[in-house]
Amino acid sequence: MNKLHTGSVYPWQTELEEFIEQLDERLENGLNRVDDGWTHQRKLAVLEKLVRAYTPHQEENGAIIDPHSDSERYYSTPSYALAAAVLVKEGRHDLLESAAAALTHSIACVVEERAPDHHPDFFPIMMMGAYRLLKNLLPEQATAWKQQLSRIQPEDTYIFTMSKMKNPNRMINWNAIMMSGEYMRAAEGIAADAEWMETYIRSYHLPRFTGLGLYEDGPLDRPNSPFAYDIVTRFHLGVMLESGYDGGCATELRDHLRKGALSSLLALSPHGEIPPRGRSAQHQWNEAAAAFVFTTHAQQAFAAGEHGLAGAFRRAADLCWQAIGRWQTADGKLHIVRNHYSSEARHGFEVYSNHTCYSLWTAAALAYTLLHGADVERISPSLIPAEIGSRVLETDGWFQTVIATVDGQQMLVQTSVNDPYNIPGIVRIQRSTLPPLIGPSSAGHADRGFTGFAKGDIFPLSYTPAWQTEDGKWHSLSEGIPGTLEFDRDGGIDPLDGGGSVQMEQSSASNGATDFTLLWKGPFPGVWEIRTHFRQVPGKIEVTYELQGNIQAVGALIPLMAYDGRERSTIHHVMSTGEEKESIRVEYAGASLEVIPATEGTNVVWPEELASVACRNGLLKGARLECEGSRISFIIRLPE
């Protein structure tokens, strides 16, 4: 494998090289090819079905109207314009007039400063993409479009600019999103130049990248680092580079995006999903942005002679398409969050989530993926890191996540201890042979933050240690450590607020297994130190918690998938015949998962407060394992 084209150290270089060696060995033995069936035509069918679902909702003036709020929302219309324009390029000429009308309306919204929901910064990347595709097909309209587009003055027209905000902390993803489209406007000769962007990129965006190439969104002094806004910002900057950006920051930016693509590849789940931490998690557009990143980097790797890596990137992109396609309904629309509740229920939606907007933004990102992925068809898909080999990866910056994978299986542990929106513990388990949600695939919350739920209680429920203090009360690590400042969902969390620390005490990955120990230090109620040990092999995770403190009993919280908005699981409390040994079995979507206590004398208890806990995927039901002493172990069995 070629080394990264950068002088700096890539933190996951060893694990990456081991993965590439495994791929190369398989390639030499003729085992590297994966026939996943995700051809260009199949991807195009997903996109077309999604776009045509909204064509009936277009008004005469070109605006796309959200059927749930009966109004135009956010950047639905320019997203539709781009996606429809890509379909026109693919031969769906009956959409030409519709795409053009949407583009005309979108340009007017920006120029006349009436963008729906005050989101003009999201328009230019979609408008310019559509303009480039349609201008030669409709030359007279293109003249009018160009005249209108030339009226835009970025510092006055958009919201997240220094002229408006006068605050470097506010130069977040919005600003990068706006610049990606503004570069294309300059490249078309409609704007004077793109030199003004260099200061923004150099001063406000390059400093946000971690060593892993992950983009930390939020205030510079305490970014809140959602994975969704990492991937979406890298998507937009990637579109800018693919569109020809070669300014003074291009080389450094390209290196960051290369690292970020590699990190996303190593972190992707066997079901094609990025990690769930932070706001907007498990929205379908996360994986749409990732599909673009993986597709473009597959082509770059192939051009560089990195054929094994190119195949893995291609497979990762295909899995992202699959992850989205799994949630496309018969009428072509999407469940924009990974549950089966009705769109009206808004279960797992953020306060700003909108069904039409996020369906069409997903369509637009997938459209850009097809537009810039013309050469990906010649790359044969090969296995991704979550499907082959063993590794334990700890994110840098403030992403606070440990990712452990063995062949076809992945577990995620969040390590934030003072963030009520991102609680600590195992928050996701996925295995390729099981339904994605059974693990479960998301945790509860201590504070809902941006997220709303139709049903269920707000409770910090994850796989995490629990204990009973001398006053008889039960506590858990998932409660975290209260900070001295009130939780600010917009401002982010200072990881040092409230005290406490987490460190990786040991980790290893070999021979089809991962093994790691995290040391958590208080202040926790009655406890000052917690060790959590995780050993994983395909089909099984062994968990041990050891606590130091003044406690009456030790325990473990167990989150169980209960309801996805359509299908309920069956949860069995099992007593082994002839033995005083209890266990739990969950049956869901034709599969099962078992939790088996491994410490003698453990009891399974069903606390009332855990009967119905809200999560993005629906509802969880929580159990608590309890036993005497300060140490407890259990096994999570994931049978095929």
XYZ file of C-alpha atoms in Angstrom:
640
model
C 0.000 0.000 0.000
C 1.233 3.501 -0.753
C 1.900 5.572 2.338
C -0.410 8.473 3.050
C 0.554 11.536 1.083
C 1.312 13.615 4.157
C 4.240 14.268 6.422
C 2.208 13.794 9.582
C 1.526 10.540 11.422
C -1.768 8.740 10.883
C -2.847 7.300 14.278
C -4.392 4.128 12.806
C -1.574 3.449 10.329
C -0.640 0.053 11.823
C -4.207 -1.233 11.754
C -4.676 0.121 8.235
C -1.552 -1.590 6.908
C -2.554 -4.883 8.539
C -5.943 -4.630 6.844
C -4.354 -3.916 3.449
C -2.010 -6.904 3.895
C -5.040 -9.118 4.541
C -6.720 -7.785 1.399
C -3.596 -8.257 -0.704
C -3.215 -11.826 0.556
C -6.809 -12.579 -0.372
C -6.281 -10.940 -3.762
C -3.280 -13.174 -4.435
C -5.375 -16.226 -3.550
C -8.298 -15.131 -5.697
C -10.563 -14.603 -2.674
C -10.891 -10.843 -2.657
C -13.921 -10.297 -4.869
C -17.341 -9.637 -3.364
C -20.384 -9.742 -5.630
C -22.789 -7.531 -3.684
C -25.043 -6.683 -6.634
C -24.853 -2.910 -6.182
C -24.407 -1.926 -9.812
C -24.778 1.567 -11.200
C -28.252 0.719 -12.473
C -29.393 -0.555 -9.085
C -28.161 2.629 -7.405
C -29.815 4.716 -10.090
C -33.109 2.918 -9.444
C -32.957 3.843 -5.732
C -32.330 7.481 -6.622
C -35.005 7.655 -9.296
C -37.639 6.093 -7.079
C -36.816 8.590 -4.336
C -36.885 11.647 -6.600
C -40.096 10.683 -8.377
C -41.817 10.264 -5.011
C -41.610 14.052 -4.638
C -42.371 15.167 -8.178
C -46.128 15.222 -7.374
C -45.355 17.646 -4.530
C -43.872 20.278 -6.833
C -45.829 23.502 -7.247
C -46.131 25.417 -10.497
C -43.392 27.844 -9.392
C -40.944 24.912 -8.950
C -41.030 24.690 -5.138
C -41.220 21.258 -3.492
C -43.865 21.274 -0.768
C -43.512 19.082 2.288
C -46.752 17.084 2.616
C -46.438 16.899 6.403
C -46.221 20.648 7.070
C -47.836 21.829 3.811
C -45.010 24.282 3.130
C -41.610 24.497 1.484
C -38.947 23.458 3.972
C -35.252 24.177 4.231
C -33.293 23.164 1.113
C -35.714 20.572 -0.264
C -36.138 22.362 -3.595
C -32.466 22.824 -4.572
C -31.784 19.236 -3.451
C -34.556 18.085 -5.762
C -33.173 20.258 -8.573
C -29.756 18.608 -8.376
C -31.041 15.033 -8.013
C -33.509 15.488 -10.872
C -30.783 17.062 -13.036
C -28.548 14.033 -12.500
C -31.432 11.804 -13.555
C -31.850 13.937 -16.682
C -28.166 13.349 -17.413
C -28.882 9.622 -17.011
C -31.548 9.801 -19.705
C -34.705 10.621 -17.718
C -35.501 13.586 -19.980
C -39.094 13.847 -18.766
C -37.674 15.412 -15.579
C -35.929 18.280 -17.407
C -38.707 20.823 -17.011
C -39.247 19.849 -13.375
C -35.526 20.129 -12.542
C -35.282 23.498 -14.298
C -38.293 24.882 -12.443
C -36.836 23.812 -9.119
C -33.522 25.460 -9.990
C -35.185 28.715 -11.063
C -37.149 28.855 -7.809
C -34.089 28.019 -5.680
C -31.960 30.759 -7.229
C -34.731 33.288 -6.645
C -35.010 32.222 -2.993
C -31.316 32.946 -2.408
C -31.042 36.135 -4.428
C -34.212 37.589 -2.944
C -33.164 36.466 0.578
C -36.238 34.316 1.202
C -34.719 30.873 1.578
C -37.116 28.681 3.587
C -36.278 28.308 7.279
C -33.362 30.758 6.869
C -30.993 28.176 5.348
C -29.486 29.901 2.270
C -25.999 28.537 3.044
C -27.142 25.056 1.955
C -28.389 26.174 -1.473
C -25.301 26.957 -3.601
C -23.801 23.449 -3.726
C -27.108 22.097 -5.056
C -27.917 25.036 -7.308
C -24.507 25.055 -8.976
C -24.532 21.303 -9.484
C -27.904 21.528 -11.204
C -26.839 24.607 -13.193
C -23.776 22.829 -14.575
C -25.899 19.902 -15.744
C -28.769 21.892 -17.234
C -27.144 24.983 -18.752
C -26.350 23.405 -22.117
C -29.772 21.788 -22.374
C -31.620 25.058 -21.748
C -29.349 27.880 -23.004
C -31.948 30.659 -22.775
C -32.849 29.790 -19.202
C -29.157 29.380 -18.424
C -28.582 33.022 -19.374
C -31.231 34.126 -16.905
C -29.865 31.774 -14.236
C -26.372 33.174 -14.684
C -27.590 36.761 -14.396
C -29.401 35.940 -11.172
C -26.535 33.932 -9.706
C -24.127 36.793 -10.368
C -26.065 38.946 -7.898
C -25.009 36.845 -4.912
C -22.603 38.531 -2.491
C -21.464 35.796 -0.092
C -20.740 37.930 2.959
C -24.165 39.559 2.664
C -26.269 36.727 1.238
C -25.323 33.879 3.579
C -25.659 33.561 7.333
C -22.543 31.793 8.623
C -19.945 34.336 7.534
C -17.604 36.422 9.636
C -19.395 39.568 8.441
C -22.611 38.268 10.006
C -21.359 36.215 12.960
C -18.147 38.073 13.849
C -17.163 34.949 15.790
C -14.653 32.257 14.703
C -16.511 29.692 16.833
C -19.517 30.035 14.520
C -17.616 29.142 11.364
C -18.956 25.604 11.540
C -20.232 23.142 8.915
C -22.613 25.756 7.462
C -19.689 27.890 6.342
C -17.905 24.954 4.650
C -21.150 23.893 2.982
C -21.664 27.383 1.581
C -18.077 27.633 0.322
C -18.255 24.377 -1.596
C -21.027 25.802 -3.765
C -19.471 29.231 -3.948
C -16.285 27.707 -5.342
C -18.345 26.187 -8.148
C -19.917 29.582 -8.833
C -16.451 31.085 -9.175
C -15.292 28.182 -11.345
C -18.188 28.918 -13.711
C -17.026 32.514 -14.015
C -20.152 33.809 -12.304
C -18.341 35.074 -9.203
C -15.234 37.238 -9.417
C -12.867 34.769 -7.742
C -12.493 32.247 -4.930
C -9.510 33.796 -3.160
C -11.635 34.976 -0.234
C -12.233 31.326 0.670
C -8.586 30.698 1.513
C -8.811 32.640 4.778
C -11.897 30.724 5.850
C -10.395 27.338 5.016
C -6.990 28.110 6.540
C -8.200 29.841 9.703
C -11.470 28.128 10.546
C -11.688 24.704 8.898
C -8.240 23.120 8.646
C -7.737 23.536 12.437
C -10.853 21.453 13.039
C -9.391 18.274 11.536
C -7.986 15.685 13.936
C -5.020 13.447 13.188
C -7.521 10.880 11.917
C -8.907 13.394 9.435
C -12.193 13.731 11.321
C -13.866 17.158 11.315
C -14.804 18.508 14.754
C -17.943 20.594 14.403
C -19.118 23.091 16.996
C -17.270 25.867 18.872
C -13.504 25.712 18.388
C -12.861 25.727 22.143
C -15.216 22.802 22.854
C -16.486 21.125 19.691
C -19.388 18.732 20.169
C -18.049 16.429 17.427
C -21.033 14.556 15.974
C -20.022 11.926 13.426
C -22.874 13.144 11.189
C -21.359 16.623 10.860
C -17.893 15.205 10.388
C -18.985 13.176 7.361
C -21.265 15.836 5.886
C -18.568 18.510 6.027
C -16.036 16.206 4.412
C -18.641 15.438 1.740
C -18.986 19.115 0.839
C -15.254 19.786 0.856
C -14.834 16.657 -1.268
C -17.336 17.953 -3.827
C -15.325 21.163 -3.949
C -12.099 19.248 -4.652
C -13.802 17.005 -7.214
C -15.085 20.176 -8.894
C -11.556 21.424 -9.432
C -10.546 23.396 -6.344
C -6.761 23.776 -6.371
C -6.184 26.804 -4.169
C -3.509 27.399 -1.547
C -5.130 25.004 0.952
C -5.817 22.207 -1.541
C -2.865 19.955 -0.694
C -3.431 20.077 3.059
C -7.178 19.708 2.625
C -6.706 16.719 0.326
C -4.511 15.029 2.952
C -7.115 15.578 5.669
C -9.870 14.176 3.469
C -7.749 11.152 2.577
C -7.178 10.403 6.263
C -10.835 10.969 7.054
C -11.914 8.558 4.324
C -9.563 5.888 5.691
C -10.869 6.460 9.224
C -14.487 6.223 8.077
C -13.632 3.004 6.253
C -12.087 1.499 9.384
C -15.039 2.647 11.516
C -17.874 1.579 9.199
C -20.137 -1.130 10.616
C -20.694 -4.459 8.826
C -24.150 -3.116 7.903
C -22.694 -0.006 6.256
C -23.465 2.508 9.017
C -21.168 5.192 10.435
C -20.846 5.479 14.248
C -23.982 6.889 15.937
C -22.493 9.515 18.264
C -23.994 13.018 18.316
C -26.890 14.935 16.852
C -28.388 13.818 13.539
C -27.117 10.284 14.157
C -28.860 7.479 12.260
C -30.379 9.861 9.724
C -30.129 8.352 6.235
C -28.173 11.310 4.883
C -25.200 10.277 7.058
C -24.601 7.246 4.873
C -25.421 9.174 1.675
C -22.553 11.548 2.443
C -20.355 8.564 3.319
C -21.217 6.881 -0.001
C -19.793 9.896 -1.834
C -16.630 9.897 0.296
C -16.043 6.180 -0.258
C -16.830 6.318 -3.982
C -14.463 9.180 -4.770
C -11.675 7.691 -2.666
C -12.173 4.299 -4.311
C -11.416 5.964 -7.626
C -8.428 7.843 -6.203
C -7.011 4.667 -4.670
C -7.493 2.746 -7.915
C -5.718 5.455 -9.900
C -2.823 5.251 -7.416
C -2.533 1.486 -7.910
C -4.003 0.655 -4.494
C -6.378 -1.937 -5.881
C -7.172 -3.726 -2.617
C -7.959 -0.465 -0.857
C -9.989 0.721 -3.848
C -12.094 -2.440 -3.650
C -12.724 -1.893 0.064
C -13.788 1.697 -0.556
C -16.089 0.499 -3.347
C -17.635 -2.113 -1.043
C -18.048 0.500 1.732
C -19.942 2.771 -0.666
C -22.151 -0.136 -1.750
C -22.944 -0.976 1.880
C -23.957 2.644 2.467
C -26.376 2.427 -0.466
C -27.679 -0.801 1.037
C -28.089 0.772 4.482
C -30.235 3.516 2.942
C -32.140 1.245 0.558
C -33.187 -0.927 3.480
C -35.353 1.985 4.690
C -36.914 3.006 1.370
C -40.678 2.508 1.366
C -42.815 1.125 -1.439
C -43.740 4.642 -2.595
C -40.064 5.594 -2.904
C -39.778 7.820 0.151
C -37.514 7.134 3.126
C -37.827 6.586 6.809
C -35.324 9.390 7.365
C -34.326 7.944 10.770
C -33.808 4.207 11.259
C -37.148 3.239 12.754
C -40.567 2.355 11.346
C -42.643 5.005 13.096
C -44.727 7.211 10.807
C -43.137 10.457 9.648
C -45.816 12.375 11.542
C -44.686 10.771 14.811
C -41.155 12.242 14.383
C -39.653 9.526 16.572
C -35.887 10.010 16.787
C -36.116 13.199 14.706
C -34.093 16.227 15.710
C -35.929 19.502 16.285
C -34.803 20.522 12.785
C -35.372 17.159 11.044
C -37.832 17.449 8.186
C -39.058 14.470 6.205
C -39.032 16.011 2.724
C -35.821 17.975 3.242
C -33.813 15.048 4.568
C -35.227 12.624 2.018
C -34.235 14.967 -0.797
C -30.879 15.943 0.704
C -30.156 12.203 0.845
C -31.173 12.026 -2.829
C -28.887 14.959 -3.682
C -25.873 13.407 -1.943
C -26.510 10.111 -3.721
C -26.863 12.040 -6.989
C -23.451 13.641 -6.470
C -22.113 10.164 -5.724
C -23.328 8.899 -9.098
C -22.178 12.061 -10.850
C -18.615 11.806 -9.541
C -18.482 8.002 -9.515
C -18.345 7.243 -13.225
C -15.208 5.102 -12.890
C -16.170 3.153 -9.787
C -17.864 0.409 -11.840
C -14.499 -0.889 -13.015
C -13.440 -1.482 -9.383
C -14.367 -4.888 -7.970
C -15.721 -4.623 -4.423
C -13.713 -6.377 -1.710
C -14.195 -6.806 2.026
C -14.242 -3.818 4.378
C -12.415 -3.778 7.753
C -15.570 -4.731 9.690
C -15.808 -7.907 7.604
C -12.241 -9.168 7.921
C -9.633 -9.159 10.666
C -9.615 -7.915 14.260
C -8.821 -4.429 15.544
C -9.454 -2.042 18.439
C -9.541 1.619 17.418
C -9.757 4.649 19.676
C -10.858 7.906 18.070
C -8.959 11.113 18.646
C -10.160 14.644 19.298
C -13.493 14.808 21.061
C -15.196 11.933 19.263
C -14.769 9.781 22.402
C -15.500 6.394 20.830
C -13.781 2.996 20.868
C -14.489 0.775 17.852
C -13.740 -2.940 18.153
C -14.297 -5.336 15.247
C -13.834 -9.005 14.499
C -14.872 -10.778 11.303
C -18.334 -9.445 10.449
C -19.005 -8.001 13.903
C -18.522 -4.626 15.564
C -19.090 -3.078 18.984
C -18.889 0.628 19.844
C -18.119 2.040 23.292
C -18.633 5.729 23.993
C -16.302 7.161 26.613
C -17.837 10.566 27.346
C -18.612 10.788 31.052
C -20.194 14.223 31.380
C -22.327 14.473 28.227
C -26.023 13.648 28.803
C -26.614 13.486 25.046
C -23.865 10.884 24.416
C -23.818 8.486 27.333
C -20.933 6.078 28.119
C -20.950 2.315 27.636
C -21.528 -0.076 24.736
C -23.949 1.867 22.556
C -24.025 -0.349 19.454
C -23.443 -3.994 18.571
C -23.875 -5.174 14.980
C -23.177 -8.479 13.279
C -23.490 -8.944 9.529
C -25.638 -12.082 9.853
C -28.152 -10.464 12.250
C -30.697 -7.628 11.819
C -28.931 -4.270 12.287
C -31.124 -3.137 15.201
C -31.022 -6.238 17.404
C -27.758 -5.370 19.224
C -29.288 -2.837 19.924
C -28.013 -0.230 17.457
C -28.422 2.860 19.653
C -28.565 3.769 23.320
C -30.842 5.892 25.470
C -30.050 9.436 26.596
C -29.765 11.225 29.908
C -31.019 14.371 28.119
C -32.824 14.299 24.778
C -30.912 17.378 23.566
C -32.027 17.989 20.008
C -33.938 14.719 19.723
C -37.662 14.138 20.095
C -39.444 10.828 20.654
C -43.047 9.799 20.095
C -42.923 7.161 22.843
C -40.704 6.050 25.686
C -38.956 7.558 28.677
C -35.669 9.458 28.582
C -33.174 7.326 30.487
C -29.404 6.757 30.108
C -29.520 3.112 29.045
C -26.533 1.322 27.500
C -24.455 -1.761 28.339
C -22.773 -0.265 31.381
C -21.750 -1.023 34.995
C -24.267 -0.430 37.789
C -23.923 -0.491 41.552
C -25.908 -0.080 44.766
C -24.544 2.436 47.258
C -24.788 2.061 51.017
C -28.007 4.095 51.095
C -29.692 1.412 48.977
C -29.853 3.458 45.746
C -28.777 2.076 42.385
C -26.478 4.062 40.081
C -24.788 3.394 36.749
C -21.832 4.578 34.719
C -24.285 5.656 31.990
C -25.468 8.429 34.344
C -22.019 9.937 33.898
C -20.661 12.792 35.980
C -22.757 15.953 36.262
C -20.876 18.996 34.991
C -20.724 22.329 36.781
C -22.354 24.005 33.770
C -25.873 23.434 32.503
C -25.996 21.156 29.464
C -25.819 23.283 26.313
C -26.813 21.283 23.270
C -25.521 23.993 20.904
C -22.352 24.936 22.719
C -20.979 21.469 23.286
C -19.453 19.940 26.391
C -16.075 20.555 27.993
C -14.779 17.000 28.612
C -12.948 18.165 31.742
C -16.013 19.743 33.365
C -17.053 17.854 36.487
C -13.855 15.836 36.783
C -13.408 12.208 35.883
C -11.278 10.530 33.240
C -11.175 7.512 30.943
C -8.105 5.772 29.598
C -7.376 2.677 27.556
C -5.500 0.486 30.032
C -4.754 -2.301 27.540
C -5.894 -3.486 24.145
C -5.040 -6.267 21.742
C -6.457 -7.699 18.558
C -5.350 -10.974 17.007
C -6.467 -14.469 16.009
C -10.085 -13.448 15.444
C -10.508 -11.712 18.803
C -10.371 -8.251 20.367
C -9.570 -7.630 24.007
C -9.450 -4.247 25.747
C -9.850 -2.660 29.168
C -11.016 0.871 29.942
C -10.228 2.497 33.294
C -12.823 5.068 34.413
C -12.098 7.348 37.368
C -14.738 9.267 39.330
C -16.191 11.151 41.047
C -19.078 8.676 40.834
C -21.550 8.153 43.707
C -19.810 5.798 46.147
C -17.258 4.691 43.549
C -13.910 6.153 42.541
C -12.664 3.664 39.971
C -14.260 1.320 37.406
C -12.605 -1.167 35.083
C -14.580 -2.406 32.099
C -13.087 -5.334 30.228
C -14.379 -6.506 26.842
C -13.333 -9.623 24.955
C -14.977 -10.215 21.587
C -14.947 -13.114 19.138
C -17.421 -13.721 16.303
C -20.777 -14.472 17.868
C -19.791 -13.628 21.446
C -18.801 -10.668 23.641
C -17.556 -11.301 27.176
C -17.932 -8.332 29.532
C -16.472 -7.875 33.029
C -16.956 -4.884 35.328
C -14.817 -4.363 38.433
C -15.555 -1.476 40.795
C -13.576 0.153 43.602
C -15.705 1.942 46.184
C -18.139 1.680 49.048
C -20.988 -0.335 47.559
C -23.529 -2.933 48.667
C -23.883 -4.763 45.361
C -22.593 -4.662 41.792
C -24.643 -4.846 38.625
C -24.845 -4.329 34.891
C -27.457 -2.495 32.804
C -28.614 -4.472 29.771
C -30.395 -2.624 26.892
C -32.728 -4.845 24.866
C -34.358 -4.000 21.543
C -38.115 -3.919 22.219
C -39.956 -2.127 19.389
C -38.938 -0.479 16.106
C -42.233 1.241 15.352
C -43.557 -1.745 13.442
C -42.276 -4.977 14.972
C -42.069 -5.894 18.638
C -39.429 -8.228 19.946
C -40.130 -11.079 22.318
C -38.011 -10.915 25.448
C -37.636 -14.104 27.504
C -36.411 -14.297 31.091
C -34.953 -17.800 31.050
C -34.288 -20.054 34.031
C -32.038 -22.963 33.071
C -33.632 -26.326 33.811
C -32.238 -27.868 36.952
C -29.998 -24.879 37.649
C -30.428 -21.659 39.598
C -29.106 -19.706 36.632
C -30.993 -16.954 34.857
C -30.466 -15.465 31.392
C -32.188 -13.249 28.823
C -33.104 -13.982 25.221
C -34.372 -11.434 22.705
C -36.145 -12.616 19.557
C -36.490 -9.952 16.890
C -36.881 -9.922 13.087
C -36.307 -13.658 12.824
C -33.095 -13.663 14.877
C -32.086 -13.882 18.523
C -29.597 -12.448 20.997
C -28.789 -13.808 24.450
C -27.346 -12.232 27.591
C -25.944 -14.869 29.946
C -24.607 -14.019 33.430
C -21.179 -15.536 34.066
C -20.843 -14.609 37.746
C -22.321 -17.095 40.211
C -25.298 -15.797 42.155
C -26.342 -13.205 39.573
C -30.036 -12.291 39.447
C -31.922 -10.675 36.558
C -34.045 -7.715 37.693
C -36.485 -5.625 35.620
C -36.523 -2.055 37.037
C -39.738 -0.151 36.379
C -37.855 2.895 35.074
C -36.355 0.742 32.293
C -39.662 -0.690 31.040
C -39.849 1.604 27.995
C -36.808 3.704 27.109
C -36.698 5.894 24.010
C -33.922 5.515 21.463
C -33.580 6.528 17.823
C -34.570 3.053 16.607
C -37.730 2.870 18.697
C -37.995 1.552 22.245
C -35.585 -0.319 24.478
C -36.417 -2.425 27.515
C -33.756 -2.540 30.201
C -32.741 -5.275 32.602
C -30.238 -5.110 35.436
C -27.986 -7.980 36.426
C -27.240 -7.911 40.160
C -24.904 -9.836 42.455
C -22.912 -9.447 45.647
C -19.333 -8.175 45.678
C -17.582 -5.684 43.404
C -17.113 -7.733 40.223
C -19.628 -9.000 37.657
C -19.300 -10.745 34.302
C -21.726 -11.682 31.556
C -21.753 -12.888 27.966
C -23.607 -11.378 24.999
C -24.216 -14.187 22.526
C -24.949 -13.300 18.906
C -25.847 -16.579 17.193
C -26.046 -16.669 13.395
